[in-house]
mmCIF file of C-alpha atoms in Angstrom:
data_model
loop_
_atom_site.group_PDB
_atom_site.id
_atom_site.type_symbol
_atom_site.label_atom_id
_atom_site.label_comp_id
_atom_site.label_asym_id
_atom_site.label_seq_id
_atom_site.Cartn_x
_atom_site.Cartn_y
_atom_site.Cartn_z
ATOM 1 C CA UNK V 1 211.038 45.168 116.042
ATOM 2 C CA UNK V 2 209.133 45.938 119.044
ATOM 3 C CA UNK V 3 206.671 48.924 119.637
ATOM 4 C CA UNK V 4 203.160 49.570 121.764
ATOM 5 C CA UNK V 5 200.401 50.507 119.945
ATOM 6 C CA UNK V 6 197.831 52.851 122.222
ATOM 7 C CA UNK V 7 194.371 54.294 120.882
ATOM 8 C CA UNK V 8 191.363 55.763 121.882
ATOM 9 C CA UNK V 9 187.975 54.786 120.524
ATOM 10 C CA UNK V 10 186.590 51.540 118.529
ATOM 11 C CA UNK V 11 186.691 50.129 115.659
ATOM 12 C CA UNK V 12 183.638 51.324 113.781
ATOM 13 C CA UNK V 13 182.066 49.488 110.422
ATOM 14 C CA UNK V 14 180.025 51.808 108.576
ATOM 15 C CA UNK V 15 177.261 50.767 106.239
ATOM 16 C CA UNK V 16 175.214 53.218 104.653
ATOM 17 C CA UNK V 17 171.936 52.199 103.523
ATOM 18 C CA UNK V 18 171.551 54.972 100.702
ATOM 19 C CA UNK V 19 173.159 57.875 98.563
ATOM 20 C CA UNK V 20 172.759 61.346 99.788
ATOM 21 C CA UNK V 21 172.987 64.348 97.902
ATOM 22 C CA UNK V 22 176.149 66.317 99.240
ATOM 23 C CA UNK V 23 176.039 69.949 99.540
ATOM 24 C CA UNK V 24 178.267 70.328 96.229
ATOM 25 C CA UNK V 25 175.380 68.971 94.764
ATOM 26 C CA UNK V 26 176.895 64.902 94.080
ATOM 27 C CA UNK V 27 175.479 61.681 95.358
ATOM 28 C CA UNK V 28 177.468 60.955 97.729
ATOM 29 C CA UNK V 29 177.698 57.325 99.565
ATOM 30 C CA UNK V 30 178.622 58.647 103.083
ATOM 31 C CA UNK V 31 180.918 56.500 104.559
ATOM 32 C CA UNK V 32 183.799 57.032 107.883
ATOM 33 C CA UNK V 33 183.482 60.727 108.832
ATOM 34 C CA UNK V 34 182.489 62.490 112.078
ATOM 35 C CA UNK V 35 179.150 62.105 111.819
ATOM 36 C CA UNK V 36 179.085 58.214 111.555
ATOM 37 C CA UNK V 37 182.344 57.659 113.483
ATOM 38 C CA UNK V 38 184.574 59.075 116.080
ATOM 39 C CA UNK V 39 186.860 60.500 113.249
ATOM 40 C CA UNK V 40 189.011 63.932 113.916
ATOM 41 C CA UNK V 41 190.551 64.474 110.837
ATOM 42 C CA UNK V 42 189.232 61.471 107.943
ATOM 43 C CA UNK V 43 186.356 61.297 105.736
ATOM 44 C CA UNK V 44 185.809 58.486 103.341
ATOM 45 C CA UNK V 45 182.896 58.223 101.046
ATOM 46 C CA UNK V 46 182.150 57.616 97.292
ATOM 47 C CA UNK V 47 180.610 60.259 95.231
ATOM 48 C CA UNK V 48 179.182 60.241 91.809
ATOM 49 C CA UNK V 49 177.164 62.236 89.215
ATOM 50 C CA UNK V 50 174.498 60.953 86.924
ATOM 51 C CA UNK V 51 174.622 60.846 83.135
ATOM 52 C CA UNK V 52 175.583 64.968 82.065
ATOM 53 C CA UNK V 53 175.490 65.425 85.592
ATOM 54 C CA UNK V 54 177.904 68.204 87.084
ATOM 55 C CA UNK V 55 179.342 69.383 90.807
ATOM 56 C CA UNK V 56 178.649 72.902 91.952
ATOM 57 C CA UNK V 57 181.390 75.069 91.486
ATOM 58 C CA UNK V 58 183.267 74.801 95.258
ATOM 59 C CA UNK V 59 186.125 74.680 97.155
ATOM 60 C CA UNK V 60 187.381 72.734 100.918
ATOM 61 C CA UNK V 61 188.354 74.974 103.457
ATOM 62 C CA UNK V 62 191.819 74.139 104.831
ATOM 63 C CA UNK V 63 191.257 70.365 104.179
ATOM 64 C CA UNK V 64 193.236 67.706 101.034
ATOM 65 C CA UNK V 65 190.643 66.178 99.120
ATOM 66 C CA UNK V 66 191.884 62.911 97.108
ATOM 67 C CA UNK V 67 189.398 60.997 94.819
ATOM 68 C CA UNK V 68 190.234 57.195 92.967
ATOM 69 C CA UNK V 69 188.030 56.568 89.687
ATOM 70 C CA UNK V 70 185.896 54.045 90.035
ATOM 71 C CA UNK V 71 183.397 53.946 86.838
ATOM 72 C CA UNK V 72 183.547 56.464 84.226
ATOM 73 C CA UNK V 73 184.729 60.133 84.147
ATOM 74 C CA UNK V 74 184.898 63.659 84.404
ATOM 75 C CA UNK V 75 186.012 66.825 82.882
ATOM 76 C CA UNK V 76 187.422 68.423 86.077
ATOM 77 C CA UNK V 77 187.933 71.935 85.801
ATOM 78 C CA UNK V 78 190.013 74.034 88.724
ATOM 79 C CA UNK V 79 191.469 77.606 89.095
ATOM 80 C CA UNK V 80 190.239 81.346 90.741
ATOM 81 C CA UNK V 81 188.638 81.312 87.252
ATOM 82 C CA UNK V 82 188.316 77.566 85.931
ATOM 83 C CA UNK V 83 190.886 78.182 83.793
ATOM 84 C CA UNK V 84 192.972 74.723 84.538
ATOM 85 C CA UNK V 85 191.410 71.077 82.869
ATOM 86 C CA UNK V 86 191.959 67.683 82.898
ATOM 87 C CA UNK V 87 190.277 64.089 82.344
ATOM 88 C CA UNK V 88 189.873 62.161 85.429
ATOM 89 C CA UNK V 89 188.618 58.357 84.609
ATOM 90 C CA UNK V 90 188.937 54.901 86.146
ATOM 91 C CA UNK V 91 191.947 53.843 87.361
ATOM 92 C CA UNK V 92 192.990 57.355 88.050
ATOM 93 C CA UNK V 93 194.152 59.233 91.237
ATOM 94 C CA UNK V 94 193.860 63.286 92.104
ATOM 95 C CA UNK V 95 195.062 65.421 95.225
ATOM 96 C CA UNK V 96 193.303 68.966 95.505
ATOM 97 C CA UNK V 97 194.492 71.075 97.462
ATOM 98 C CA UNK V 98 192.441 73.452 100.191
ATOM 99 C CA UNK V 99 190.868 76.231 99.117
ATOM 100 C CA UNK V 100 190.997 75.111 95.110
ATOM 101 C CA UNK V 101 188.087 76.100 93.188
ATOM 102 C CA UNK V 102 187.097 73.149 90.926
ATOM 103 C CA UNK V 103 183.862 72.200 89.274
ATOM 104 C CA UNK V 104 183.282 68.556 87.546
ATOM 105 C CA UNK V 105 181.385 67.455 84.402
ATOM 106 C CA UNK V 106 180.242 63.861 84.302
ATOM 107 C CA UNK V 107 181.344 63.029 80.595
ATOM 108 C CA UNK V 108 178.725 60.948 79.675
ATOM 109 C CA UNK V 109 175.438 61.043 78.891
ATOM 110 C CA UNK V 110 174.264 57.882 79.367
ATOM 111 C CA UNK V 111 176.611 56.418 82.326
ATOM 112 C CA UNK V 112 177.194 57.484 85.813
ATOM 113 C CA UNK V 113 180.548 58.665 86.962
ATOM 114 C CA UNK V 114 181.673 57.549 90.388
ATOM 115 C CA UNK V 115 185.288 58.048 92.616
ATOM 116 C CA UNK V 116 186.371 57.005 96.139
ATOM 117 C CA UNK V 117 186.889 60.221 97.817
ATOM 118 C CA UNK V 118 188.721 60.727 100.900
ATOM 119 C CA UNK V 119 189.448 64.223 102.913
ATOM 120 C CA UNK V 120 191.489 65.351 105.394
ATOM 121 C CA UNK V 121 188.643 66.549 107.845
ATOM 122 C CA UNK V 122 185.617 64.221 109.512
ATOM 123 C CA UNK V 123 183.165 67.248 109.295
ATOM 124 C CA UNK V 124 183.842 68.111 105.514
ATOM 125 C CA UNK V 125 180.502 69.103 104.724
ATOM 126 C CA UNK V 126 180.519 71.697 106.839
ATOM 127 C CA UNK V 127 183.849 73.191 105.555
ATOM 128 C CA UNK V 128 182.555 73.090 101.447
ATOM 129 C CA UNK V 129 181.978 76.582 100.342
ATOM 130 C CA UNK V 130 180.211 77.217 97.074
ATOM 131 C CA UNK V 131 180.911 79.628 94.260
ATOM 132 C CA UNK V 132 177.960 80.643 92.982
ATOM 133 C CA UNK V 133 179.689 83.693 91.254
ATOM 134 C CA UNK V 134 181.724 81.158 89.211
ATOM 135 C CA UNK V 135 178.264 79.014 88.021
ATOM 136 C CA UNK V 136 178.007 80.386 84.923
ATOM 137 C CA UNK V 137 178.340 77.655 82.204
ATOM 138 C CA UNK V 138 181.707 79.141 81.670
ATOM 139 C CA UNK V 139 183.428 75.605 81.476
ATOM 140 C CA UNK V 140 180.303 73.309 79.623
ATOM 141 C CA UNK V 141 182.038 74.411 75.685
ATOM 142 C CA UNK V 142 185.024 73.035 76.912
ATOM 143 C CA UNK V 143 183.590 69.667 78.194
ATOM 144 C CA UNK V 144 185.018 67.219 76.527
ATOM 145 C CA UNK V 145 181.970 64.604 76.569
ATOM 146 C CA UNK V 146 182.405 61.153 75.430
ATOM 147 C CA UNK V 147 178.839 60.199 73.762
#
């Protein structure tokens, strides 16, 4: 099989020296994006939340978000009223889908959560939009929390 392979750009190694806080209010390991590469359309970075940490309620505008559990997990809540739940833990993968209103509760008190996070747009902090009509505790009795 024979094809040409043609790009633009380099190859680009990324090594960040600390965790930021993202605008969703995670620490967030920022990683290939178009801030610290030439990236169009990728971001790549690994977010977490503390012990009882939780996200701001938020969605992505127009853009896939798919995280990969690394350590521990969360009580991810989605929906135009957080009305959808599920456990996402290590091992585990989840697609969410643009404009999807979601909120996550680290499940421990005592452990960090973290995930592998990858979007389909280099500038993705710029496209987060918070909720703050939907931060009203509404999903913390639900929170199924593991200590």
């Amino acid at each position: 099989m024979e094809f040409k392979v043609e790009w633009d750009g380099d190859v680009t190694l990324v090594h960040p020296e600390r965790e930021q806080r993202a605008k969703q209010d995670v620490n967030a390991l920022f990683g290939v994006n178009g801030v610290t590469t030439p990236s169009k359309h990728l971001s790549l970075l690994v977010t977490s939340l503390g012990p009882g940490e939780k996200s701001n309620v938020h969605y992505h505008l127009e853009h896939e978000s798919a995280l990969y559990g690394l350590r521990g997990s969360v009580h991810f809540f989605w929906g135009a009223e957080l009305e959808h739940d599920l456990i996402v833990g290590v091992g585990d993968f989840l697609y969410i889908p643009p404009f999807c209103p979601h909120v996550s509760y680290n499940r421990s008190l005592t452990e960090d959560a973290a995930f592998v996070t990858a979007r389909t747009d280099a500038f993705e902090q710029e496209r987060v939009v918070l909720l703050p009509e939907l931060e009203d505790d509404r999903c913390k009795p639900r929170v199924s929390y593991v200590d």
